XYZ file of C-alpha atoms in Angstrom:
755
model
C 0.000 0.000 0.000
C 1.069 3.565 -0.583
C 1.754 6.081 2.168
C 2.136 9.829 2.549
C 5.284 10.763 4.446
C 5.685 14.532 4.575
C 5.338 17.812 2.827
C 3.560 21.176 2.752
C 0.089 21.400 1.223
C 1.380 21.959 -2.313
C 4.057 19.218 -2.268
C 3.717 15.777 -0.717
C 6.284 13.011 -0.377
C 4.924 9.512 -0.573
C 5.404 5.969 -1.806
C 3.077 4.331 -4.313
C 3.068 0.763 -5.672
C 4.375 0.769 -9.233
C 1.134 -0.682 -10.563
C -0.849 2.256 -9.173
C 1.285 5.111 -10.521
C -0.657 5.529 -13.778
C -3.964 5.611 -11.918
C -2.628 8.204 -9.505
C -1.251 10.285 -12.381
C -4.752 10.616 -13.862
C -6.214 12.086 -10.661
C -7.660 15.564 -11.301
C -6.125 17.005 -8.115
C -2.600 15.980 -9.078
C -0.488 18.524 -10.921
C 2.500 16.249 -11.476
C 4.726 13.484 -10.140
C 8.426 14.015 -9.547
C 10.693 10.970 -9.422
C 14.427 10.941 -9.872
C 16.986 8.226 -10.501
C 19.816 10.572 -9.491
C 22.472 8.796 -7.479
C 23.608 10.573 -4.357
C 27.260 11.443 -3.839
C 29.254 12.261 -0.741
C 30.977 15.610 -1.222
C 34.077 14.571 0.614
C 36.651 15.350 2.991
C 37.499 16.134 6.602
C 37.707 18.132 9.923
C 39.132 20.591 12.277
C 38.081 24.068 12.884
C 40.082 27.255 13.150
C 37.314 29.790 12.505
C 37.381 31.437 15.945
C 35.644 28.526 17.640
C 38.178 28.400 20.479
C 36.986 31.839 21.618
C 33.448 30.485 21.812
C 34.508 27.430 23.821
C 36.382 29.725 26.201
C 33.473 32.169 26.505
C 35.604 35.230 25.868
C 33.883 38.595 26.526
C 31.429 39.858 25.592
C 30.056 36.291 25.681
C 28.783 35.488 29.158
C 29.978 31.861 29.157
C 31.635 29.210 27.057
C 29.523 27.217 24.591
C 30.097 23.657 23.387
C 26.716 22.901 21.826
C 25.227 21.391 24.999
C 21.481 20.951 24.625
C 21.692 21.138 20.839
C 21.243 18.213 18.485
C 23.335 17.740 15.367
C 21.758 15.572 12.705
C 24.148 13.984 10.211
C 22.794 12.637 6.919
C 25.736 10.799 5.402
C 27.310 7.372 4.955
C 26.873 6.424 8.612
C 29.039 6.531 11.737
C 31.450 4.288 13.596
C 29.560 4.049 16.885
C 32.628 2.642 18.658
C 34.937 5.569 17.946
C 35.764 7.178 21.319
C 35.091 10.689 19.977
C 31.360 9.839 19.986
C 31.219 8.366 23.493
C 30.694 10.277 26.732
C 32.892 10.071 29.842
C 31.093 6.878 30.945
C 31.584 5.182 27.591
C 27.963 5.636 26.519
C 27.007 6.691 23.013
C 26.272 10.317 22.212
C 23.956 9.148 19.422
C 20.311 9.514 20.408
C 18.882 7.837 17.307
C 20.373 6.049 14.318
C 18.415 5.301 11.127
C 20.273 3.119 8.639
C 18.392 3.431 5.360
C 20.514 0.658 3.798
C 19.357 -2.097 6.195
C 16.118 -3.964 5.558
C 16.531 -7.192 7.536
C 13.740 -6.379 9.994
C 10.504 -4.647 8.977
C 9.718 -4.261 12.676
C 12.660 -1.859 12.981
C 11.646 0.263 9.991
C 10.711 3.735 11.275
C 7.231 4.981 10.457
C 5.783 6.516 8.377
C 8.741 5.783 6.090
C 8.578 2.000 6.090
C 12.163 1.225 5.099
C 15.570 0.880 6.704
C 16.120 0.109 10.372
C 16.194 2.511 13.307
C 17.764 2.249 16.770
C 17.704 4.441 19.861
C 20.541 5.076 22.304
C 19.446 2.225 24.575
C 19.769 -0.269 21.717
C 23.111 1.214 20.712
C 24.497 1.015 24.255
C 23.259 -2.589 24.461
C 25.201 -3.467 21.302
C 22.015 -4.156 19.338
C 22.679 -1.709 16.489
C 24.600 -3.380 13.621
C 24.936 -0.181 11.617
C 28.360 1.095 10.594
C 29.914 3.678 8.324
C 29.456 2.305 4.793
C 32.842 0.879 3.774
C 33.095 2.203 0.215
C 32.674 5.786 1.362
C 36.016 5.549 3.206
C 34.786 6.843 6.541
C 33.088 9.911 5.105
C 30.219 10.000 7.590
C 32.494 9.558 10.585
C 34.884 12.302 9.484
C 31.969 14.672 8.886
C 30.499 13.913 12.323
C 33.927 14.294 13.923
C 34.341 17.732 12.362
C 30.989 18.895 13.640
C 30.926 17.249 17.057
C 33.896 14.984 17.892
C 34.781 15.420 21.574
C 38.468 14.437 21.330
C 38.167 11.610 23.871
C 40.059 9.196 21.595
C 43.426 10.813 22.283
C 42.755 14.435 23.182
C 43.275 15.623 19.604
C 41.138 17.079 16.837
C 38.071 18.042 18.827
C 35.118 19.104 16.689
C 33.237 22.397 16.770
C 30.400 21.345 19.096
C 31.755 18.570 21.364
C 28.855 19.000 23.799
C 26.098 18.347 21.253
C 24.172 15.093 20.924
C 23.807 13.308 17.576
C 21.102 11.817 15.393
C 22.567 9.825 12.502
C 20.930 8.836 9.227
C 22.976 6.526 7.023
C 21.787 7.331 3.509
C 21.166 4.684 0.857
C 22.832 6.545 -2.019
C 21.578 4.013 -4.577
C 17.955 4.196 -3.462
C 15.533 5.091 -6.272
C 14.298 8.662 -5.842
C 17.190 9.265 -3.445
C 16.334 12.926 -2.866
C 13.038 11.882 -1.283
C 14.996 9.673 1.128
C 17.052 12.720 2.164
C 13.828 14.664 2.774
C 12.646 11.703 4.887
C 15.889 11.921 6.890
C 15.359 15.635 7.528
C 11.871 14.985 8.856
C 13.102 12.051 10.973
C 15.739 14.214 12.673
C 13.493 17.222 13.277
C 10.650 15.053 14.596
C 12.916 13.371 17.168
C 14.397 16.729 18.210
C 10.902 18.200 18.604
C 9.860 15.265 20.778
C 12.788 16.100 23.054
C 12.053 19.841 22.970
C 15.530 20.632 21.672
C 16.928 22.649 18.751
C 18.545 20.744 15.897
C 20.824 21.558 12.995
C 21.279 19.084 10.145
C 24.435 18.601 8.114
C 24.130 17.284 4.550
C 27.600 16.836 3.071
C 26.045 15.095 0.103
C 24.147 16.059 -2.999
C 23.689 15.561 -6.717
C 24.976 17.535 -9.672
C 21.838 16.840 -11.716
C 18.612 18.793 -11.535
C 17.299 22.305 -12.015
C 19.715 24.067 -9.612
C 16.974 26.416 -8.433
C 15.715 24.842 -5.189
C 12.277 24.230 -6.708
C 12.450 20.423 -6.760
C 10.027 18.531 -4.530
C 12.637 17.402 -1.975
C 13.868 20.974 -1.500
C 10.345 22.318 -1.060
C 9.660 19.650 1.577
C 12.888 20.577 3.398
C 11.899 24.256 3.220
C 8.537 23.451 4.771
C 10.152 21.497 7.607
C 12.520 24.385 8.340
C 9.599 26.822 8.419
C 7.502 24.591 10.676
C 9.184 25.524 13.978
C 12.001 27.603 15.476
C 15.201 25.912 16.586
C 15.771 24.322 13.181
C 18.513 24.844 10.605
C 20.185 22.911 7.817
C 23.693 23.249 6.409
C 25.059 21.593 3.286
C 28.167 21.286 1.150
C 28.363 23.348 -2.049
C 30.111 20.572 -3.987
C 33.608 19.850 -5.294
C 33.324 20.142 -9.063
C 35.229 23.309 -9.941
C 38.252 21.351 -11.202
C 36.140 19.485 -13.757
C 36.251 20.666 -17.376
C 33.586 23.279 -18.108
C 30.291 21.432 -17.883
C 27.552 24.071 -17.708
C 25.975 25.063 -21.033
C 23.622 28.011 -21.360
C 23.200 30.709 -23.979
C 20.513 32.934 -25.469
C 18.892 31.081 -28.363
C 18.285 33.212 -31.468
C 16.992 32.651 -34.994
C 20.591 32.000 -36.039
C 21.231 28.281 -35.648
C 23.846 27.450 -32.972
C 25.225 24.113 -31.879
C 27.315 22.289 -29.246
C 28.959 18.858 -29.397
C 28.600 16.078 -26.812
C 30.797 12.969 -26.475
C 29.710 9.388 -25.968
C 30.437 8.284 -22.400
C 31.602 4.657 -22.311
C 31.227 4.503 -18.531
C 27.866 6.221 -18.404
C 25.343 5.871 -15.640
C 23.265 3.657 -17.960
C 25.817 0.835 -17.744
C 26.408 1.043 -21.502
C 27.971 3.535 -23.949
C 25.654 6.515 -24.200
C 25.409 10.177 -24.976
C 23.038 11.696 -22.442
C 22.253 15.046 -20.889
C 19.441 16.689 -18.964
C 18.138 20.134 -19.979
C 16.270 22.591 -17.744
C 14.494 25.829 -18.592
C 11.689 28.059 -17.417
C 8.635 27.391 -19.535
C 8.660 30.857 -21.070
C 12.305 30.365 -22.084
C 11.789 27.074 -23.938
C 8.372 27.378 -25.552
C 9.818 29.128 -28.613
C 13.001 27.073 -28.988
C 13.463 24.347 -31.612
C 16.285 21.845 -31.344
C 17.794 18.958 -33.213
C 20.360 16.250 -32.550
C 22.702 15.127 -35.291
C 25.831 13.002 -35.672
C 29.201 14.492 -36.666
C 32.355 12.750 -37.848
C 35.347 13.800 -35.749
C 38.418 14.860 -37.705
C 41.465 15.876 -35.624
C 39.898 18.673 -33.642
C 36.836 19.600 -35.678
C 33.595 18.002 -36.776
C 31.992 17.226 -40.120
C 28.216 16.803 -40.093
C 27.116 13.295 -41.095
C 23.437 13.470 -40.199
C 20.941 15.771 -38.545
C 17.617 14.762 -37.063
C 14.372 16.689 -37.479
C 13.711 19.903 -35.574
C 11.728 19.346 -32.409
C 10.064 21.470 -29.730
C 9.499 20.578 -26.098
C 5.797 20.203 -26.792
C 6.556 17.292 -29.157
C 7.759 15.024 -26.344
C 5.928 16.384 -23.299
C 4.989 13.357 -21.224
C 6.131 10.846 -23.843
C 9.263 9.347 -25.371
C 9.979 10.481 -28.925
C 12.604 8.612 -30.955
C 14.476 9.804 -34.035
C 16.779 7.493 -35.996
C 19.807 9.115 -37.589
C 21.048 7.849 -40.972
C 24.101 8.789 -42.996
C 23.903 9.992 -46.608
C 24.510 6.370 -47.630
C 21.566 5.165 -45.572
C 23.613 3.665 -42.751
C 22.058 3.914 -39.300
C 24.163 6.032 -36.887
C 22.053 5.841 -33.755
C 18.675 6.385 -32.084
C 17.982 9.726 -30.366
C 15.388 9.541 -27.605
C 13.696 12.597 -26.118
C 11.464 12.907 -23.114
C 10.126 16.064 -21.445
C 7.990 16.852 -18.442
C 6.550 19.967 -16.862
C 7.381 20.794 -13.237
C 5.547 23.870 -12.109
C 7.000 26.691 -14.169
C 9.959 24.668 -15.501
C 10.599 22.082 -18.191
C 12.972 19.155 -17.777
C 14.036 17.418 -20.994
C 16.162 14.273 -21.409
C 18.237 13.646 -24.529
C 19.673 10.124 -24.908
C 21.633 8.261 -27.570
C 22.061 4.773 -26.107
C 24.702 2.431 -27.546
C 25.444 4.372 -30.739
C 26.771 2.448 -33.731
C 30.253 3.981 -33.613
C 32.643 5.626 -31.210
C 33.655 8.025 -33.986
C 30.582 10.222 -33.703
C 30.121 13.489 -31.863
C 26.526 14.412 -31.089
C 25.552 17.837 -32.388
C 22.875 19.575 -30.319
C 21.506 22.468 -32.403
C 19.063 25.216 -31.472
C 17.131 27.997 -33.163
C 14.288 30.296 -32.153
C 14.172 32.466 -29.040
C 14.838 31.591 -25.404
C 17.423 30.093 -23.062
C 18.169 26.750 -21.376
C 20.659 25.154 -18.988
C 22.559 21.854 -19.207
C 25.003 20.381 -16.673
C 26.892 17.426 -18.183
C 30.281 15.748 -17.795
C 31.769 12.254 -18.025
C 32.693 12.482 -14.346
C 29.011 12.897 -13.514
C 27.971 9.851 -15.513
C 26.619 11.896 -18.420
C 28.362 13.204 -21.553
C 31.309 15.545 -21.759
C 30.625 18.788 -23.585
C 33.408 19.526 -26.092
C 35.102 22.744 -25.016
C 38.330 22.647 -27.069
C 37.436 22.766 -30.764
C 40.344 23.394 -33.126
C 39.921 26.559 -35.230
C 39.457 25.922 -38.971
C 41.776 28.069 -41.114
C 42.557 30.075 -37.993
C 38.897 30.921 -37.376
C 36.623 29.723 -34.580
C 33.244 28.427 -35.636
C 30.870 31.374 -35.001
C 27.902 29.025 -34.558
C 29.526 26.942 -31.807
C 28.442 27.565 -28.220
C 30.973 26.602 -25.552
C 30.243 25.418 -22.006
C 31.240 27.676 -19.108
C 32.438 27.391 -15.516
C 29.359 28.965 -13.906
C 26.617 27.543 -11.653
C 28.547 24.531 -10.321
C 26.912 24.389 -6.887
C 25.122 21.085 -6.416
C 21.365 20.866 -6.904
C 18.341 20.569 -4.606
C 18.614 21.857 -0.996
C 21.985 23.469 -1.756
C 20.075 25.945 -3.947
C 17.436 26.739 -1.311
C 17.516 30.155 0.327
C 16.578 28.491 3.618
C 19.550 26.098 3.655
C 23.066 27.390 4.398
C 25.424 26.316 1.601
C 29.153 26.213 2.381
C 32.265 26.601 0.238
C 35.731 25.320 1.169
C 38.981 27.207 1.593
C 42.471 25.921 2.420
C 42.927 25.059 6.080
C 46.386 23.506 6.535
C 49.211 22.542 4.208
C 51.126 20.156 6.485
C 50.772 17.626 9.276
C 52.737 14.829 10.930
C 51.447 11.409 9.917
C 51.184 8.135 11.814
C 54.842 7.278 11.138
C 55.979 10.711 12.419
C 56.727 11.785 8.861
C 56.027 15.439 8.062
C 53.582 15.640 5.138
C 53.316 18.826 3.074
C 50.957 19.932 0.315
C 50.909 22.704 -2.304
C 48.614 25.680 -2.003
C 48.108 28.751 0.144
C 46.298 28.819 3.471
C 43.183 30.946 3.236
C 42.688 30.613 -0.523
C 39.551 29.057 -1.921
C 40.055 25.382 -2.656
C 40.521 24.677 -6.382
C 37.662 22.156 -6.240
C 35.123 24.201 -4.265
C 31.977 24.596 -6.380
C 30.833 28.075 -7.280
C 27.398 29.570 -7.870
C 25.097 31.204 -8.601
C 21.845 29.230 -8.859
C 20.120 28.741 -12.208
C 17.861 31.715 -11.450
C 20.765 33.963 -10.456
C 20.607 33.873 -6.635
C 23.826 33.927 -4.624
C 25.286 30.573 -3.640
C 27.296 29.479 -1.717
C 26.314 31.508 1.354
C 29.729 31.525 3.057
C 33.006 29.583 3.243
C 34.802 27.655 5.931
C 37.968 25.613 6.306
C 38.084 22.240 4.574
C 41.415 21.293 2.954
C 43.421 19.859 4.785
C 41.725 18.780 8.026
C 42.158 15.851 10.407
C 39.049 14.187 11.806
C 37.655 11.017 13.364
C 37.569 7.888 11.184
C 36.097 4.375 11.487
C 38.384 2.114 13.479
C 38.386 -0.571 10.787
C 39.301 1.954 8.120
C 42.071 3.311 10.320
C 43.520 -0.191 10.641
C 43.484 -0.614 6.877
C 45.167 2.756 6.275
C 47.806 2.212 8.968
C 48.731 -1.064 7.280
C 48.651 0.276 3.713
C 48.669 4.096 3.572
C 49.820 5.390 6.971
C 50.596 8.820 5.508
C 46.825 9.506 5.523
C 46.531 8.886 9.293
C 47.304 11.355 12.070
C 50.126 10.611 14.461
C 47.610 9.722 17.164
C 46.116 6.908 15.088
C 42.430 7.893 15.454
C 42.041 10.553 12.784
C 42.602 10.852 9.052
C 43.183 13.732 6.706
C 40.487 15.109 4.494
C 39.025 18.259 3.078
C 36.520 19.509 0.552
C 33.180 21.174 1.077
C 32.058 18.035 2.925
C 34.287 19.065 5.815
C 33.743 22.796 5.436
C 30.018 22.198 5.881
C 30.131 20.526 9.335
C 32.340 23.351 10.596
C 29.373 25.642 9.983
C 26.960 22.998 11.292
C 28.866 22.794 14.566
C 28.835 26.589 14.790
C 25.051 26.573 14.449
C 24.875 24.041 17.303
C 26.882 26.498 19.438
C 24.514 29.270 18.402
C 21.494 27.123 19.293
C 22.936 26.554 22.766
C 22.881 30.324 23.217
C 19.722 30.970 21.184
C 17.566 27.808 21.302
C 14.515 29.332 19.599
C 16.348 31.005 16.733
C 14.777 30.370 13.334
C 16.677 29.305 10.247
C 16.423 32.922 9.145
C 17.951 34.180 12.428
C 20.792 31.674 12.054
C 21.528 32.526 8.449
C 21.373 36.260 9.152
C 23.864 35.921 12.041
C 26.298 33.866 9.944
C 26.132 36.248 7.006
C 26.327 39.417 9.108
C 29.466 38.141 10.866
C 31.240 36.597 7.855
C 34.601 38.218 7.298
C 36.341 39.314 4.134
C 40.103 39.361 3.587
C 42.637 39.530 0.801
C 41.688 36.061 -0.407
C 37.937 36.574 -0.523
C 38.137 39.862 -2.382
C 35.000 41.975 -2.408
C 32.077 40.050 -0.960
C 29.524 38.747 -1.612
C 30.722 36.709 -4.585
C 30.050 33.289 -6.093
C 33.176 31.627 -4.633
C 33.145 32.693 -0.958
C 29.537 33.822 -0.695
C 29.376 36.513 1.991
C 32.858 35.663 3.249
C 34.579 33.355 5.727
C 32.897 31.907 8.787
C 33.640 33.641 12.098
C 32.036 31.501 14.808
C 32.735 33.939 17.644
C 31.272 36.894 15.756
C 28.300 34.779 14.677
C 27.295 34.069 18.275
C 27.584 37.757 19.083
C 25.572 38.711 16.007
C 22.795 36.350 17.078
C 22.049 38.733 19.927
C 20.567 39.934 21.994
C 21.506 43.514 21.117
C 21.958 45.169 24.519
C 22.195 48.732 23.169
C 20.261 51.379 25.118
C 18.664 54.453 23.569
C 18.656 56.749 26.617
C 20.664 59.753 27.854
C 22.129 58.872 31.246
C 22.919 62.503 32.093
C 19.827 64.039 33.701
C 19.182 67.753 34.099
C 18.265 68.941 37.591
C 14.523 68.764 38.135
C 13.993 66.663 35.025
C 13.555 62.904 34.387
C 14.187 60.478 31.517
C 12.148 57.498 30.337
C 14.280 54.363 30.505
C 13.398 51.538 28.110
C 15.079 48.148 27.900
C 17.052 47.413 24.706
C 14.602 47.029 21.831
C 15.832 43.475 21.105
C 14.625 42.084 24.449
C 11.203 40.450 24.733
C 11.501 39.115 28.308
C 13.696 40.970 30.802
C 14.229 42.066 34.406
C 16.024 45.143 35.780
C 18.467 44.922 38.674
C 15.862 46.843 40.692
C 13.485 43.896 40.321
C 11.177 45.621 37.829
C 10.184 43.126 35.143
C 9.190 43.732 31.511
C 8.476 47.443 32.057
C 9.975 50.894 31.504
C 10.530 53.514 34.245
C 11.311 57.211 34.756
C 14.641 58.146 36.343
C 15.246 61.551 37.978
C 18.008 60.795 40.497
C 21.539 59.387 40.302
C 21.732 55.592 40.164
C 23.049 52.489 38.407
C 21.019 49.704 36.791
C 21.575 46.618 34.660
C 19.064 44.559 32.729
C 19.147 40.932 31.663
C 16.804 39.010 29.441
C 16.058 37.161 26.231
C 15.403 38.148 22.648
C 12.905 36.429 20.349
C 15.526 33.794 19.416
C 15.935 32.772 23.072
C 19.373 34.403 23.340
C 20.206 35.526 26.881
C 22.182 38.677 27.585
C 23.193 40.971 30.438
C 23.800 44.658 29.863
C 26.677 46.788 31.037
C 25.700 49.073 33.948
C 23.522 52.015 32.991
C 24.857 54.819 35.254
C 22.732 57.960 35.704
C 24.043 61.300 36.943
C 22.224 64.590 37.692
C 23.702 67.903 36.577
C 23.643 71.111 38.685
C 20.738 73.487 37.975
C 21.190 75.968 35.149
C 21.115 79.622 36.274
C 18.066 81.509 35.014
C 18.926 83.917 32.172
C 18.464 87.691 32.392
C 17.057 89.981 29.693
C 18.520 93.377 28.837
C 16.237 95.768 26.898
C 17.673 98.293 24.506
C 14.778 100.088 22.883
C 12.764 97.467 21.050
C 15.682 94.975 21.180
C 15.882 92.302 23.870
C 19.138 90.504 24.657
C 19.584 87.311 26.710
C 22.542 86.492 28.882
C 24.935 84.057 27.039
C 23.966 80.399 26.593
C 24.379 77.488 24.134
C 20.846 77.808 22.709
C 17.857 80.165 22.994
C 14.099 80.262 22.564
C 12.077 83.481 22.967
C 8.492 83.431 24.251
C 5.580 85.869 23.900
C 2.621 85.660 26.257
C 3.497 82.055 27.160
C 3.933 80.781 23.593
C 7.223 80.073 21.786
C 7.968 82.489 18.984
C 8.729 80.532 15.774
C 12.289 81.073 14.564
C 13.227 83.210 17.581
C 16.323 81.232 18.538
C 19.120 83.835 18.701
C 20.610 85.667 21.657
C 18.801 88.919 20.690
C 15.217 89.501 19.621
C 13.593 92.574 18.078
C 10.189 93.275 19.603
C 7.375 94.144 17.188
C 4.347 93.515 19.395
C 3.498 94.729 22.864
C 3.356 91.831 25.322
C 5.052 89.798 28.018
C 8.371 88.318 26.878
C 10.660 85.638 28.298
C 13.636 83.622 27.074
C 14.523 79.958 27.654
C 18.140 78.888 27.347
C 19.964 75.557 27.109
C 23.523 74.842 28.170
C 26.011 72.544 26.431
C 24.418 69.449 28.054
C 20.955 70.461 26.874
C 19.657 71.473 30.299
C 17.311 74.467 30.289
C 16.234 77.448 32.374
C 13.756 80.301 31.735
C 14.008 83.978 32.597
C 11.521 86.039 34.597
C 8.808 87.537 32.357
C 9.308 91.085 31.040
C 6.488 93.326 29.825
C 7.523 95.308 26.768
C 5.584 98.240 25.278
C 6.310 98.279 21.633
C 6.598 101.814 20.166
C 6.380 102.610 16.509
C 6.603 105.711 14.283
C 4.543 106.259 11.127
C 6.328 105.254 7.991
C 8.641 107.902 6.586
C 11.651 107.994 4.377
C 13.888 107.718 7.446
C 11.831 106.157 10.231
C 14.940 104.642 11.782
C 15.981 108.120 13.030
C 12.867 108.585 15.215
C 13.337 108.217 18.999
C 11.106 108.199 22.066
C 12.454 108.074 25.613
C 12.421 107.061 28.332
C 10.421 103.841 27.864
C 8.595 103.210 30.047
C 7.928 106.909 30.837
C 6.521 108.644 33.920
C 4.947 112.122 33.652
C 7.363 113.094 30.886
C 8.143 111.549 27.416
C 10.595 112.965 24.937
C 10.106 112.429 21.193
C 12.684 113.293 18.531
C 11.645 113.480 14.873
C 14.664 115.002 13.130
C 13.316 114.172 9.683
C 10.040 116.110 10.021
C 9.781 119.029 7.558
C 6.330 120.155 8.702
C 4.295 119.964 11.907
C 3.168 116.430 12.863
C 0.438 115.165 15.170
C 1.869 112.640 17.632
C -0.450 110.404 19.653
C 0.980 108.988 22.858
C -0.937 106.144 24.550
C -0.226 104.800 28.001
C -0.790 101.207 29.096
C -4.220 102.052 30.426
C-alpha cells in the first residue's frame, strides 16, 4: 500500500506501488509526479576548525559563558558513523547518538521507522546494548564519521582534533545513495531528525555533506520544497550543506541565449555512463517561457582531428513534441547507414521544463553528437563524463585560424550542487584551504601545495540557475584531520599510513564536505545560546558576521559567498543587542524614560522591575538581563545615571525694542506664554506689545527660563527715514521725549499709556 510521508500542502512526499502510478497520475487534483533516478554522492573530505571557535569554547567577553553545543542536536545525513569511535562516546563510555536510522538495512521490517517504512532505526538504549549493527558504509572511506567528527567529535580518543560542538548530541541517518528517488529519502531523513528533536524539545541543525549535480539548480524540486517546509515549521531548526567539489572538472555548464541564427554544441559518448552502456546523455532545464519558442535537433558528426563534419541531422523538435512521452528519431548517414537512435522525453514541473536527450549504444565511437538550437529563449545543461553523463566539447580546433561562429561553448558557472543546496533556507558552504602540512602516523612530516586561506581549487561556485547567490559563506576544509572508522584506520595504517594522524584515530580530508560541518557545529553552538532562533535568524547571524580578507576579495561573490565563517562573531551577532537608547545625564529637576534594549522580549532590571519601563530623575546604576525572540540571553553593562547642577536663570537686557539674553548654548524666545517661531538667537527685536521671556539651554541640553518682562512696543509712522525717530524714556513717567529730526512740517503725535 502507498503512504504519505511529509510535505507542505502543495508538495507531498509519498510511496506508491508501481502498478498504481498511472492511476494516480490521472487524478484531477494531481499537478505532477516528480521521481528521480539521481544517485547521491558524498561531497568529501574532513575536519578541524580554526574559525574562531576556540573563543566560543572559552566564553571570551562579551560572551557570558563558554559554549560547546550542549542541549543542541546535530543531525548527520551521510554514509553512517562508527559508533565505537571514542570521539562519539561520553565520559562513561555511553554513546552520544540519540537515534540512528540506517536506510541501507532492511533485515527487519519491525525496525523500519514509520511513516517511512524502510531501513532500520535504533535508539541510544539499543546502541548502548550493542544491538545496532549499523556502521559507516565501507566504500565511502569513513566519510560519515569524518563529517560527524568535524561537527561534534569530543576528542576523547586521544585528546586531539576536537570538533566544533563537542557537547552536542547526535542523530545519525545513514543514507542509501543508490535508493531510487534518493532525494526523497534525504527529505525523509530531515523529517526524521526534526521530529525526534521536537519530541525532546531541543533545537537541531542538520548537516548534509552530500548532494547531486543533476537537476534544475533552483531549489524548486520537490525534496527541497519539503525541506523548506520542515525548516519553516518551527524555530530551533537549521540545515547546512556542502556546495560541492566540481570546480576542477572541465567546463560542464551550457547556457546561452537562443536566437533565430542556428547554434550548436557537441557532446561525447560516455563509455562509462550511468546507464551501464555507452551513451550520450544530458538533462536540460528551462523556465517554460524560455523554452516554448526554442526548436532543437540532434545530429551526428564525424570527428576529424579537432573539428567536426556533419554526417546526419535529425528533425527539428520542440518541447511540446515530447511532453509526457518518449519520442525517438533514428539518424542515418547519406549512404543510408544507421548512426544511432535519439530519444527525447520532457515533463513539466511547475514553471519549468525538464528534458532528457539520450543516444544509447550508438553504432560507432567516432561520432560526436551535435545539439543544435534555433528560435528564441534560453536553457541550462550540466553534463560531464565524471558525472555519468556526456562531456561537452570545449576545445574545438579553429578551422583556417577561425573559430566556428555558430559553436556555443560550455562555461564554468553555476557549479553548486542541486536541490537543498540551492534553497535560500539552507546554508550552503564553500571550502577554503585550512592547513598545508601535518605529521602522519609514522611521524613523517607531510606537506601539500597551495596557500592557506585561498579558496580550494575544487570548491563549487554559484550562482543558482535563477541567479541567486550561492554558496552563502566559506569555511575551512582542505586539509583537516578528523575522526575515522576504526576498521578503516587499521586498513590505512597497514597500507597508507601517511593519511593517518600521528595519534592513530584521525585521518586527513578536506573539501566542502568538511567545510560544511564546521558551519553545522557553529550553528549548534549558536542554538545553545539561542535555542529558539529560526533558520532565518541563524543565516542572518552567519552572514552578518562573515569576514572578508585579501583572499575573498570583495564580498559577496560566487566563490566565498558573503565571506569566511567567524564563529565567535556569529554568536555575538545572534544577539541579543543590549544597546540602550537613553541619555544617562539628567538635568536637575527633570527625568528620563528608561526603556530596555529594543531586542529584548523578556527581561528584568536589577531593581526587580520586570518587563516594564521607568522614569529616572536621580543618580543611580542599573543593569538589565533578558532574552530576545531567538531565546538568546544577555546581560547589559551598567547604565549609570548622573544629575547635573541646575542651570542659572537667564536675564534679559532691553535696549529700545531689542531684547538681549545672557549668554547660553541655545535660545528660545516666548511671547505671552507661547514660543515664537524662529526666535532662537541671543537677541530679539520686539514688534508687538506683550510679556516676553527667554529659555536657554547649556552645552548638556539642560534648560532654564528667565523672569517675564512686559515690553511696550513703540512705533513711528512710515517715513523715508523712520529709523531716526526716537522716544524716551520707555517706560515713561509724567514726561516723554520724542525726537523726529526728519520732520519738515508739523506732525500730530499720539501717545498712549498702558491704560
